[in-house]
PDB file of C-alpha atoms in Angstrom:
ATOM      1  CA  MET C   1       7.129 -15.948  38.135  1.00 61.00           C
ATOM      2  CA  ASN C   2      10.079 -13.669  38.629  1.00 85.00           C
ATOM      3  CA  TRP C   3      10.236 -10.021  37.602  1.00 87.00           C
ATOM      4  CA  CYS C   4      12.410 -10.890  34.605  1.00 91.00           C
ATOM      5  CA  TRP C   5       9.633 -13.023  33.082  1.00 93.00           C
ATOM      6  CA  HIS C   6       7.053 -10.291  33.661  1.00 93.00           C
ATOM      7  CA  ALA C   7       9.370  -7.685  32.135  1.00 94.00           C
ATOM      8  CA  GLY C   8       9.700  -9.900  29.031  1.00 94.00           C
ATOM      9  CA  ARG C   9       5.934 -10.357  28.875  1.00 95.00           C
ATOM     10  CA  ILE C  10       5.292  -6.610  29.080  1.00 96.00           C
ATOM     11  CA  LEU C  11       8.000  -5.911  26.495  1.00 95.00           C
ATOM     12  CA  LEU C  12       6.441  -8.413  24.092  1.00 95.00           C
ATOM     13  CA  ALA C  13       2.983  -6.958  24.784  1.00 96.00           C
ATOM     14  CA  GLY C  14       4.260  -3.457  24.032  1.00 95.00           C
ATOM     15  CA  VAL C  15       5.864  -4.553  20.787  1.00 93.00           C
ATOM     16  CA  PHE C  16       2.702  -6.307  19.566  1.00 94.00           C
ATOM     17  CA  LEU C  17       0.413  -3.478  20.654  1.00 94.00           C
ATOM     18  CA  SER C  18       2.546  -0.839  18.947  1.00 92.00           C
ATOM     19  CA  ALA C  19       2.906  -2.951  15.783  1.00 90.00           C
ATOM     20  CA  GLY C  20      -0.842  -3.621  15.639  1.00 91.00           C
ATOM     21  CA  TRP C  21      -1.694   0.033  16.261  1.00 90.00           C
ATOM     22  CA  ALA C  22       0.789   1.267  13.642  1.00 88.00           C
ATOM     23  CA  LYS C  23      -0.518  -1.129  10.986  1.00 87.00           C
ATOM     24  CA  GLY C  24      -4.166  -0.605  11.884  1.00 87.00           C
ATOM     25  CA  SER C  25      -3.954   3.183  11.759  1.00 85.00           C
ATOM     26  CA  GLU C  26      -2.459   3.104   8.236  1.00 84.00           C
ATOM     27  CA  ILE C  27      -4.096  -0.004   6.861  1.00 87.00           C
ATOM     28  CA  GLN C  28      -3.933   1.053   3.205  1.00 85.00           C
ATOM     29  CA  ASN C  29      -0.186   1.696   3.490  1.00 83.00           C
ATOM     30  CA  PHE C  30       0.268  -1.684   5.176  1.00 86.00           C
ATOM     31  CA  ALA C  31      -1.551  -3.433   2.313  1.00 86.00           C
ATOM     32  CA  GLU C  32       0.666  -1.581  -0.193  1.00 82.00           C
ATOM     33  CA  ASP C  33       3.794  -2.569   1.738  1.00 82.00           C
ATOM     34  CA  LEU C  34       2.675  -6.215   1.543  1.00 84.00           C
ATOM     35  CA  ILE C  35       2.358  -5.998  -2.240  1.00 82.00           C
ATOM     36  CA  HIS C  36       5.989  -4.856  -2.482  1.00 79.00           C
ATOM     37  CA  TYR C  37       7.092  -8.158  -0.952  1.00 79.00           C
ATOM     38  CA  GLY C  38       6.035  -9.818  -4.205  1.00 78.00           C
ATOM     39  CA  LEU C  39       4.624 -12.795  -2.313  1.00 82.00           C
ATOM     40  CA  PHE C  40       0.964 -11.877  -2.165  1.00 84.00           C
ATOM     41  CA  SER C  41      -1.803 -11.115  -4.625  1.00 85.00           C
ATOM     42  CA  ASP C  42      -3.858  -7.962  -4.087  1.00 86.00           C
ATOM     43  CA  ALA C  43      -6.718  -9.954  -2.511  1.00 87.00           C
ATOM     44  CA  THR C  44      -4.374 -11.847  -0.151  1.00 89.00           C
ATOM     45  CA  ALA C  45      -2.666  -8.616   0.864  1.00 89.00           C
ATOM     46  CA  GLY C  46      -6.095  -7.139   1.528  1.00 90.00           C
ATOM     47  CA  VAL C  47      -7.113 -10.019   3.804  1.00 91.00           C
ATOM     48  CA  ILE C  48      -3.787  -9.929   5.685  1.00 92.00           C
ATOM     49  CA  ALA C  49      -4.052  -6.153   6.102  1.00 91.00           C
ATOM     50  CA  MET C  50      -7.597  -6.527   7.432  1.00 92.00           C
ATOM     51  CA  THR C  51      -6.801  -9.202   9.986  1.00 93.00           C
ATOM     52  CA  PHE C  52      -3.181  -8.830  11.165  1.00 92.00           C
ATOM     53  CA  PRO C  53      -3.533  -5.584  13.110  1.00 93.00           C
ATOM     54  CA  GLY C  54      -6.430  -7.091  15.073  1.00 95.00           C
ATOM     55  CA  ILE C  55      -4.490 -10.267  15.825  1.00 95.00           C
ATOM     56  CA  GLU C  56      -1.455  -8.285  16.991  1.00 95.00           C
ATOM     57  CA  LEU C  57      -3.575  -6.015  19.181  1.00 96.00           C
ATOM     58  CA  THR C  58      -5.388  -9.016  20.693  1.00 96.00           C
ATOM     59  CA  VAL C  59      -2.148 -10.859  21.424  1.00 96.00           C
ATOM     60  CA  GLY C  60      -0.598  -7.685  22.863  1.00 96.00           C
ATOM     61  CA  ALA C  61      -3.638  -6.971  25.042  1.00 96.00           C
ATOM     62  CA  LEU C  62      -3.798 -10.548  26.400  1.00 96.00           C
ATOM     63  CA  LEU C  63      -0.082 -10.451  27.223  1.00 96.00           C
ATOM     64  CA  LEU C  64      -0.394  -7.084  28.935  1.00 96.00           C
ATOM     65  CA  LEU C  65      -3.430  -8.164  30.958  1.00 95.00           C
ATOM     66  CA  HIS C  66      -1.821 -11.524  31.722  1.00 93.00           C
ATOM     67  CA  ARG C  67      -4.926 -13.387  30.520  1.00 92.00           C
ATOM     68  CA  PHE C  68      -4.716 -16.579  28.399  1.00 93.00           C
ATOM     69  CA  THR C  69      -0.982 -15.866  28.457  1.00 93.00           C
ATOM     70  CA  ASP C  70      -0.098 -19.393  27.380  1.00 92.00           C
ATOM     71  CA  ALA C  71      -2.117 -19.130  24.152  1.00 94.00           C
ATOM     72  CA  ALA C  72      -1.083 -15.518  23.552  1.00 95.00           C
ATOM     73  CA  LEU C  73       2.621 -16.383  23.870  1.00 95.00           C
ATOM     74  CA  PHE C  74       2.216 -19.291  21.474  1.00 95.00           C
ATOM     75  CA  ALA C  75       0.385 -17.030  18.997  1.00 95.00           C
ATOM     76  CA  ALA C  76       3.138 -14.421  19.367  1.00 96.00           C
ATOM     77  CA  GLY C  77       5.698 -17.130  18.596  1.00 95.00           C
ATOM     78  CA  LEU C  78       3.751 -18.325  15.547  1.00 95.00           C
ATOM     79  CA  MET C  79       3.434 -14.805  14.182  1.00 94.00           C
ATOM     80  CA  SER C  80       7.096 -14.019  14.828  1.00 94.00           C
ATOM     81  CA  ALA C  81       8.018 -17.253  13.025  1.00 95.00           C
ATOM     82  CA  ILE C  82       5.920 -16.216  10.012  1.00 92.00           C
ATOM     83  CA  PHE C  83       7.480 -12.705  10.023  1.00 90.00           C
ATOM     84  CA  SER C  84      10.949 -14.272  10.243  1.00 93.00           C
ATOM     85  CA  MET C  85      10.324 -16.587   7.292  1.00 92.00           C
ATOM     86  CA  VAL C  86       8.932 -13.803   5.108  1.00 88.00           C
ATOM     87  CA  LEU C  87      11.760 -11.408   5.999  1.00 88.00           C
ATOM     88  CA  PHE C  88      14.342 -14.163   5.502  1.00 90.00           C
ATOM     89  CA  TRP C  89      12.970 -14.654   1.986  1.00 87.00           C
ATOM     90  CA  VAL C  90      13.119 -10.893   1.365  1.00 84.00           C
ATOM     91  CA  VAL C  91      16.730 -10.679   2.576  1.00 86.00           C
ATOM     92  CA  LEU C  92      17.697 -13.658   0.380  1.00 87.00           C
ATOM     93  CA  SER C  93      15.955 -12.122  -2.632  1.00 80.00           C
ATOM     94  CA  GLY C  94      17.806  -8.841  -2.093  1.00 75.00           C
ATOM     95  CA  ILE C  95      14.592  -6.829  -2.494  1.00 71.00           C
ATOM     96  CA  GLU C  96      14.869  -3.293  -1.149  1.00 66.00           C
ATOM     97  CA  LEU C  97      11.592  -2.449   0.532  1.00 67.00           C
ATOM     98  CA  LYS C  98       9.972  -1.063   3.622  1.00 63.00           C
ATOM     99  CA  CYS C  99       9.391  -3.778   6.223  1.00 63.00           C
ATOM    100  CA  GLY C 100       5.984  -2.278   7.056  1.00 63.00           C
ATOM    101  CA  CYS C 101       6.133  -4.038  10.420  1.00 65.00           C
ATOM    102  CA  PHE C 102       5.576  -0.926  12.537  1.00 64.00           C
ATOM    103  CA  GLY C 103       4.089   1.493  10.026  1.00 60.00           C
ATOM    104  CA  ASP C 104       6.336   4.505   9.537  1.00 59.00           C
ATOM    105  CA  PHE C 105       7.435   5.208  13.079  1.00 59.00           C
ATOM    106  CA  TRP C 106       9.985   2.392  13.499  1.00 62.00           C
ATOM    107  CA  GLU C 107      11.017   1.614   9.970  1.00 66.00           C
ATOM    108  CA  VAL C 108      14.089  -0.534   9.393  1.00 73.00           C
ATOM    109  CA  THR C 109      15.709  -2.475   6.555  1.00 79.00           C
ATOM    110  CA  PRO C 110      14.511  -6.055   5.903  1.00 82.00           C
ATOM    111  CA  ALA C 111      17.729  -7.410   7.501  1.00 86.00           C
ATOM    112  CA  MET C 112      17.144  -5.437  10.688  1.00 86.00           C
ATOM    113  CA  GLY C 113      13.499  -6.458  10.606  1.00 86.00           C
ATOM    114  CA  LEU C 114      14.576 -10.107  10.403  1.00 89.00           C
ATOM    115  CA  ILE C 115      16.840  -9.707  13.447  1.00 92.00           C
ATOM    116  CA  ARG C 116      13.970  -8.069  15.331  1.00 90.00           C
ATOM    117  CA  ALA C 117      11.531 -10.838  14.340  1.00 92.00           C
ATOM    118  CA  LEU C 118      14.014 -13.529  15.404  1.00 95.00           C
ATOM    119  CA  PHE C 119      14.481 -11.755  18.749  1.00 95.00           C
ATOM    120  CA  LEU C 120      10.703 -11.686  19.271  1.00 94.00           C
ATOM    121  CA  LEU C 121      10.472 -15.364  18.292  1.00 95.00           C
ATOM    122  CA  GLY C 122      13.181 -16.268  20.805  1.00 95.00           C
ATOM    123  CA  LEU C 123      11.579 -14.166  23.529  1.00 95.00           C
ATOM    124  CA  SER C 124       8.154 -15.762  22.895  1.00 95.00           C
ATOM    125  CA  ILE C 125       9.603 -19.286  23.079  1.00 94.00           C
ATOM    126  CA  ILE C 126      11.535 -18.570  26.295  1.00 94.00           C
ATOM    127  CA  LEU C 127       8.545 -16.953  28.008  1.00 94.00           C
ATOM    128  CA  TRP C 128       6.198 -19.759  26.899  1.00 93.00           C
ATOM    129  CA  ALA C 129       8.625 -22.478  28.020  1.00 91.00           C
ATOM    130  CA  ARG C 130       9.150 -20.811  31.420  1.00 91.00           C
ATOM    131  CA  LEU C 131       5.373 -20.492  31.856  1.00 90.00           C
ATOM    132  CA  LYS C 132       4.896 -24.194  31.048  1.00 86.00           C
ATOM    133  CA  GLU C 133       7.639 -25.184  33.491  1.00 85.00           C
ATOM    134  CA  LYS C 134       5.987 -23.125  36.214  1.00 82.00           C
ATOM    135  CA  LYS C 135       2.557 -24.637  35.511  1.00 77.00           C
ATOM    136  CA  ARG C 136       3.998 -28.148  35.554  1.00 74.00           C
ATOM    137  CA  GLY C 137       5.719 -27.359  38.844  1.00 68.00           C
ATOM    138  CA  GLN C 138       2.380 -26.273  40.298  1.00 67.00           C
ATOM    139  CA  THR C 139       0.681 -29.462  39.054  1.00 60.00           C
ATOM    140  CA  ASP C 140       3.503 -31.625  40.465  1.00 57.00           C
ATOM    141  CA  GLY C 141       3.021 -29.880  43.778  1.00 52.00           C
ATOM    142  CA  LEU C 142      -0.669 -30.721  43.789  1.00 48.00           C
ATOM    143  CA  THR C 143       0.043 -34.303  42.808  1.00 49.00           C
ATOM    144  CA  SER C 144       2.467 -34.665  45.710  1.00 47.00           C
ATOM    145  CA  LEU C 145      -0.336 -33.534  48.020  1.00 46.00           C
ATOM    146  CA  VAL C 146      -2.499 -36.454  46.851  1.00 46.00           C
ATOM    147  CA  TYR C 147       0.216 -38.971  47.499  1.00 43.00           C
TER     148      TYR C 147
ATOM    149  CA  MET G   1       7.509 -29.990  28.086  1.00 60.00           C
ATOM    150  CA  THR G   2       5.223 -32.546  26.493  1.00 75.00           C
ATOM    151  CA  LEU G   3       3.669 -32.767  23.068  1.00 82.00           C
ATOM    152  CA  ASP G   4       0.317 -32.480  24.772  1.00 82.00           C
ATOM    153  CA  SER G   5       1.158 -29.055  26.215  1.00 82.00           C
ATOM    154  CA  VAL G   6       2.276 -27.874  22.772  1.00 88.00           C
ATOM    155  CA  ARG G   7      -0.985 -29.124  21.262  1.00 90.00           C
ATOM    156  CA  LYS G   8      -3.054 -27.345  23.919  1.00 89.00           C
ATOM    157  CA  SER G   9      -1.138 -24.102  23.443  1.00 90.00           C
ATOM    158  CA  LEU G  10      -1.508 -24.393  19.675  1.00 92.00           C
ATOM    159  CA  GLN G  11      -5.267 -24.850  20.006  1.00 92.00           C
ATOM    160  CA  GLY G  12      -5.469 -21.871  22.356  1.00 93.00           C
ATOM    161  CA  SER G  13      -3.348 -19.721  20.066  1.00 93.00           C
ATOM    162  CA  LEU G  14      -5.575 -20.557  17.085  1.00 94.00           C
ATOM    163  CA  VAL G  15      -8.582 -19.362  19.071  1.00 94.00           C
ATOM    164  CA  VAL G  16      -6.705 -16.156  19.953  1.00 94.00           C
ATOM    165  CA  ILE G  17      -5.737 -15.647  16.293  1.00 94.00           C
ATOM    166  CA  ALA G  18      -9.317 -16.271  15.121  1.00 95.00           C
ATOM    167  CA  CYS G  19     -10.697 -13.795  17.668  1.00 94.00           C
ATOM    168  CA  GLY G  20      -8.021 -11.265  16.737  1.00 93.00           C
ATOM    169  CA  ALA G  21      -8.746 -11.683  13.027  1.00 93.00           C
ATOM    170  CA  GLY G  22     -12.451 -11.121  13.700  1.00 94.00           C
ATOM    171  CA  ALA G  23     -11.720  -8.041  15.767  1.00 92.00           C
ATOM    172  CA  GLY G  24      -9.389  -6.778  13.047  1.00 91.00           C
ATOM    173  CA  MET G  25     -12.050  -7.196  10.360  1.00 91.00           C
ATOM    174  CA  ALA G  26     -14.636  -5.466  12.525  1.00 91.00           C
ATOM    175  CA  GLY G  27     -12.243  -2.603  13.271  1.00 90.00           C
ATOM    176  CA  ASN G  28     -11.391  -2.307   9.586  1.00 87.00           C
ATOM    177  CA  MET G  29     -15.072  -1.790   8.758  1.00 87.00           C
ATOM    178  CA  LEU G  30     -15.116   1.245  11.055  1.00 86.00           C
ATOM    179  CA  LEU G  31     -12.247   2.950   9.240  1.00 82.00           C
ATOM    180  CA  GLU G  32     -12.826   5.836   6.860  1.00 77.00           C
ATOM    181  CA  SER G  33     -11.105   3.984   4.017  1.00 76.00           C
ATOM    182  CA  PRO G  34     -11.224   0.276   4.884  1.00 82.00           C
ATOM    183  CA  VAL G  35      -9.424  -2.472   3.006  1.00 84.00           C
ATOM    184  CA  THR G  36     -11.790  -4.959   1.377  1.00 80.00           C
ATOM    185  CA  VAL G  37     -11.333  -8.523   0.129  1.00 76.00           C
ATOM    186  CA  ARG G  38     -11.444  -7.045  -3.355  1.00 78.00           C
ATOM    187  CA  TRP G  39      -8.722  -4.549  -2.533  1.00 79.00           C
ATOM    188  CA  ILE G  40      -6.667  -3.453  -5.555  1.00 78.00           C
ATOM    189  CA  SER G  41      -3.194  -2.026  -5.103  1.00 75.00           C
ATOM    190  CA  PRO G  42      -2.334   1.325  -6.743  1.00 68.00           C
ATOM    191  CA  GLU G  43       0.162  -0.462  -9.013  1.00 65.00           C
ATOM    192  CA  THR G  44      -2.506  -2.844 -10.330  1.00 73.00           C
ATOM    193  CA  ARG G  45      -4.974   0.016 -10.755  1.00 66.00           C
ATOM    194  CA  VAL G  46      -2.509   2.015 -12.870  1.00 56.00           C
ATOM    195  CA  ALA G  47      -1.590  -1.109 -14.901  1.00 60.00           C
ATOM    196  CA  GLU G  48      -5.271  -1.880 -15.591  1.00 62.00           C
ATOM    197  CA  VAL G  49      -6.026   1.664 -16.643  1.00 52.00           C
ATOM    198  CA  MET G  50      -2.957   1.739 -18.864  1.00 51.00           C
ATOM    199  CA  LYS G  51      -3.967  -1.558 -20.464  1.00 58.00           C
ATOM    200  CA  ARG G  52      -7.449  -0.223 -21.095  1.00 54.00           C
ATOM    201  CA  PHE G  53      -6.198   2.997 -22.604  1.00 49.00           C
ATOM    202  CA  SER G  54      -3.274   1.659 -24.586  1.00 47.00           C
ATOM    203  CA  ALA G  55      -4.990   1.863 -27.970  1.00 50.00           C
ATOM    204  CA  LYS G  56      -2.845   3.446 -30.641  1.00 52.00           C
ATOM    205  CA  GLY G  57      -3.800   4.977 -33.942  1.00 58.00           C
ATOM    206  CA  LYS G  58      -4.880   8.277 -35.353  1.00 60.00           C
ATOM    207  CA  VAL G  59      -7.902  10.482 -34.960  1.00 61.00           C
ATOM    208  CA  GLY G  60      -8.228  12.277 -38.254  1.00 67.00           C
ATOM    209  CA  ARG G  61      -4.669  13.302 -39.070  1.00 74.00           C
ATOM    210  CA  VAL G  62      -3.566  13.501 -35.451  1.00 84.00           C
ATOM    211  CA  PRO G  63      -1.458  10.668 -33.949  1.00 89.00           C
ATOM    212  CA  VAL G  64      -2.984   9.311 -30.748  1.00 91.00           C
ATOM    213  CA  ILE G  65      -0.840   8.676 -27.699  1.00 91.00           C
ATOM    214  CA  ASN G  66      -1.832   6.411 -24.825  1.00 90.00           C
ATOM    215  CA  LEU G  67      -1.736   6.928 -21.079  1.00 91.00           C
ATOM    216  CA  LEU G  68       1.684   5.313 -20.607  1.00 89.00           C
ATOM    217  CA  GLU G  69       3.216   7.586 -23.240  1.00 90.00           C
ATOM    218  CA  ALA G  70       1.456  10.596 -21.754  1.00 92.00           C
ATOM    219  CA  LYS G  71       2.737   9.707 -18.303  1.00 91.00           C
ATOM    220  CA  GLU G  72       6.316   9.349 -19.554  1.00 90.00           C
ATOM    221  CA  SER G  73       6.076  12.563 -21.570  1.00 92.00           C
ATOM    222  CA  SER G  74       4.784  14.509 -18.581  1.00 91.00           C
ATOM    223  CA  THR G  75       8.257  14.461 -17.066  1.00 90.00           C
ATOM    224  CA  ASP G  76       9.943  15.493 -20.326  1.00 91.00           C
ATOM    225  CA  SER G  77      10.555  19.245 -20.368  1.00 90.00           C
ATOM    226  CA  ASN G  78      10.600  19.183 -24.188  1.00 93.00           C
ATOM    227  CA  VAL G  79       6.998  18.010 -24.349  1.00 95.00           C
ATOM    228  CA  LEU G  80       4.166  20.494 -23.842  1.00 96.00           C
ATOM    229  CA  PHE G  81       0.669  19.551 -22.707  1.00 96.00           C
ATOM    230  CA  PHE G  82      -2.407  21.522 -23.704  1.00 96.00           C
ATOM    231  CA  ASP G  83      -5.671  21.228 -21.836  1.00 95.00           C
ATOM    232  CA  ALA G  84      -8.581  21.845 -24.205  1.00 93.00           C
ATOM    233  CA  ARG G  85     -11.293  21.673 -21.564  1.00 92.00           C
ATOM    234  CA  SER G  86     -13.050  24.693 -20.069  1.00 91.00           C
ATOM    235  CA  ARG G  87     -11.119  27.238 -18.005  1.00 90.00           C
ATOM    236  CA  LEU G  88     -12.984  26.148 -14.878  1.00 90.00           C
ATOM    237  CA  GLN G  89     -12.093  22.469 -15.371  1.00 91.00           C
ATOM    238  CA  PHE G  90      -8.474  23.447 -16.029  1.00 93.00           C
ATOM    239  CA  THR G  91      -8.409  25.493 -12.821  1.00 92.00           C
ATOM    240  CA  GLN G  92      -9.794  22.599 -10.798  1.00 91.00           C
ATOM    241  CA  GLY G  93      -7.045  20.250 -11.947  1.00 93.00           C
ATOM    242  CA  HIS G  94      -4.827  19.494 -14.936  1.00 95.00           C
ATOM    243  CA  ILE G  95      -1.732  17.556 -15.946  1.00 95.00           C
ATOM    244  CA  PRO G  96       1.266  19.239 -14.239  1.00 94.00           C
ATOM    245  CA  GLY G  97       2.795  21.904 -16.459  1.00 93.00           C
ATOM    246  CA  ALA G  98      -0.110  21.896 -18.939  1.00 95.00           C
ATOM    247  CA  TYR G  99      -1.284  25.115 -20.635  1.00 95.00           C
ATOM    248  CA  HIS G 100      -4.920  25.960 -21.110  1.00 94.00           C
ATOM    249  CA  LEU G 101      -5.626  26.082 -24.847  1.00 91.00           C
ATOM    250  CA  SER G 102      -9.204  25.474 -25.845  1.00 88.00           C
ATOM    251  CA  ARG G 103     -11.428  26.558 -28.712  1.00 83.00           C
ATOM    252  CA  SER G 104     -12.697  29.423 -26.576  1.00 82.00           C
ATOM    253  CA  ASN G 105      -9.256  30.966 -25.967  1.00 85.00           C
ATOM    254  CA  PHE G 106      -7.447  29.729 -29.082  1.00 84.00           C
ATOM    255  CA  ASP G 107      -7.337  33.153 -30.764  1.00 82.00           C
ATOM    256  CA  SER G 108      -5.690  34.805 -27.808  1.00 83.00           C
ATOM    257  CA  GLY G 109      -3.782  31.826 -26.429  1.00 85.00           C
ATOM    258  CA  TYR G 110      -2.148  30.408 -29.527  1.00 86.00           C
ATOM    259  CA  PRO G 111       0.027  33.427 -30.537  1.00 86.00           C
ATOM    260  CA  GLU G 112       1.624  33.429 -27.077  1.00 89.00           C
ATOM    261  CA  LEU G 113       2.380  29.709 -27.252  1.00 90.00           C
ATOM    262  CA  ALA G 114       3.297  29.331 -30.939  1.00 87.00           C
ATOM    263  CA  GLU G 115       7.034  29.742 -30.438  1.00 89.00           C
ATOM    264  CA  ALA G 116       7.097  27.335 -27.495  1.00 92.00           C
ATOM    265  CA  ILE G 117       5.204  24.720 -29.539  1.00 91.00           C
ATOM    266  CA  ARG G 118       7.628  25.098 -32.428  1.00 90.00           C
ATOM    267  CA  ALA G 119      10.599  24.660 -30.082  1.00 92.00           C
ATOM    268  CA  SER G 120       9.113  21.643 -28.309  1.00 93.00           C
ATOM    269  CA  ARG G 121       9.597  18.017 -29.262  1.00 92.00           C
ATOM    270  CA  GLN G 122       5.891  17.327 -29.043  1.00 94.00           C
ATOM    271  CA  ALA G 123       2.677  19.160 -28.218  1.00 95.00           C
ATOM    272  CA  ILE G 124       0.088  16.899 -26.647  1.00 96.00           C
ATOM    273  CA  VAL G 125      -3.522  18.008 -26.487  1.00 95.00           C
ATOM    274  CA  TYR G 126      -6.150  16.457 -24.271  1.00 95.00           C
ATOM    275  CA  CYS G 127      -9.676  17.051 -23.051  1.00 93.00           C
ATOM    276  CA  SER G 128     -11.950  15.050 -20.721  1.00 91.00           C
ATOM    277  CA  ASP G 129     -12.000  11.657 -22.460  1.00 86.00           C
ATOM    278  CA  SER G 130     -12.444  10.004 -25.843  1.00 80.00           C
ATOM    279  CA  GLY G 131     -16.037  11.225 -25.893  1.00 79.00           C
ATOM    280  CA  CYS G 132     -15.061  14.888 -26.116  1.00 81.00           C
ATOM    281  CA  ASP G 133     -14.070  16.485 -29.376  1.00 82.00           C
ATOM    282  CA  GLU G 134     -12.313  19.604 -28.096  1.00 86.00           C
ATOM    283  CA  ALA G 135      -8.804  18.142 -28.040  1.00 90.00           C
ATOM    284  CA  ARG G 136      -9.046  16.797 -31.584  1.00 88.00           C
ATOM    285  CA  ARG G 137     -10.214  20.202 -32.881  1.00 86.00           C
ATOM    286  CA  VAL G 138      -7.377  22.035 -31.125  1.00 88.00           C
ATOM    287  CA  ALA G 139      -4.832  19.434 -32.281  1.00 90.00           C
ATOM    288  CA  GLU G 140      -6.018  19.652 -35.887  1.00 87.00           C
ATOM    289  CA  ALA G 141      -5.944  23.429 -35.707  1.00 85.00           C
ATOM    290  CA  LEU G 142      -2.334  23.288 -34.564  1.00 88.00           C
ATOM    291  CA  MET G 143      -1.481  20.948 -37.436  1.00 87.00           C
ATOM    292  CA  GLN G 144      -3.168  23.282 -39.913  1.00 83.00           C
ATOM    293  CA  LEU G 145      -0.974  26.049 -38.534  1.00 83.00           C
ATOM    294  CA  GLY G 146       2.085  24.039 -39.543  1.00 85.00           C
ATOM    295  CA  HIS G 147       2.953  22.138 -36.358  1.00 86.00           C
ATOM    296  CA  GLU G 148       3.807  18.552 -37.231  1.00 87.00           C
ATOM    297  CA  ASN G 149       4.757  17.533 -33.714  1.00 89.00           C
ATOM    298  CA  VAL G 150       1.210  17.339 -32.355  1.00 93.00           C
ATOM    299  CA  GLY G 151      -0.201  14.365 -30.448  1.00 93.00           C
ATOM    300  CA  LEU G 152      -3.694  13.651 -29.142  1.00 93.00           C
ATOM    301  CA  PHE G 153      -4.043  12.096 -25.706  1.00 93.00           C
ATOM    302  CA  ALA G 154      -7.498  10.832 -26.597  1.00 89.00           C
ATOM    303  CA  GLU G 155      -8.500   9.220 -23.308  1.00 89.00           C
ATOM    304  CA  GLY G 156      -7.485  12.428 -21.597  1.00 92.00           C
ATOM    305  CA  TRP G 157      -8.153  13.682 -18.130  1.00 93.00           C
ATOM    306  CA  HIS G 158     -10.451  10.787 -17.178  1.00 91.00           C
ATOM    307  CA  ALA G 159      -7.708   8.198 -17.788  1.00 91.00           C
ATOM    308  CA  TRP G 160      -5.112  10.408 -16.103  1.00 93.00           C
ATOM    309  CA  MET G 161      -7.222  10.594 -12.947  1.00 91.00           C
ATOM    310  CA  LEU G 162      -8.068   6.864 -12.989  1.00 89.00           C
ATOM    311  CA  GLY G 163      -4.359   6.163 -13.219  1.00 87.00           C
ATOM    312  CA  GLY G 164      -3.828   8.097  -9.997  1.00 87.00           C
ATOM    313  CA  LEU G 165      -1.231  10.333 -11.696  1.00 90.00           C
ATOM    314  CA  PRO G 166      -0.108  13.749 -10.359  1.00 91.00           C
ATOM    315  CA  VAL G 167      -2.454  16.701 -10.633  1.00 92.00           C
ATOM    316  CA  GLU G 168      -1.728  20.415 -10.658  1.00 92.00           C
ATOM    317  CA  ARG G 169      -4.318  22.977  -9.609  1.00 88.00           C
ATOM    318  CA  VAL G 170      -4.552  26.712 -10.200  1.00 81.00           C
ATOM    319  CA  PRO G 171      -4.785  28.449  -6.828  1.00 74.00           C
TER     320      PRO G 171
END
């Protein structure tokens, strides 16, 4: 893997770790932010608030440590896709609210949040695809040894 | 890139998400104020309290106002609030801008406030909750003294606190 791929991996790890930490340290505020989206009931917002910070921290940690990177990148892509869909709906609805994505320390409008989520989705897909290509290359190499 | 590699990554990512969700729930339990599956947002809490305390009517001759009306009136400078609880309770917390006017200080407190009550649009009296009688007595006393613009916030301080509304304290 070249340095560019590793830089992308560490960037993605940093983003997920900071997002998970920000949400987890102000979990009540995160749950309240979710309610303002108008998509979730109180109970659903509670469950999302309980679980999402942990998922983000786990994904971020795995990416940083370069362990189960394949699965972590795919999870990062899935989560970014979900964020993108929710923020796309918010932008379409014209609701003015706090994104809540990074607590209070990197707060942006829903439109900016959507751009950021799409960037993370793209980065996750590129990194995952490059990783798969590399793994396939390694397997092909082994296969050629057999023949 | 094959469909098989996508499937494997998806399976792996679901395991990661499940582990992360478990870790998140465990971490949440360690927090000072965790979120639970029965979490209620502040908006819902206020709405529920307001629904509960929205009864209208009269206590004796005094018109009763509900929490929603009290909340709206609290930002109106032409409406005066009177706390009929004890001085100590008033000191510990009261509706912002409220005056302390109870049975114990009525003789000394009323003359100072009479002109302000006359000039106000409404004078709202409250005590702890609907179980206390202090507010009704003060409100009826004000009406006997010729003030027609008196209202009784019957559910009082208890409902105000449950609604998570602003509180003012005497330093």
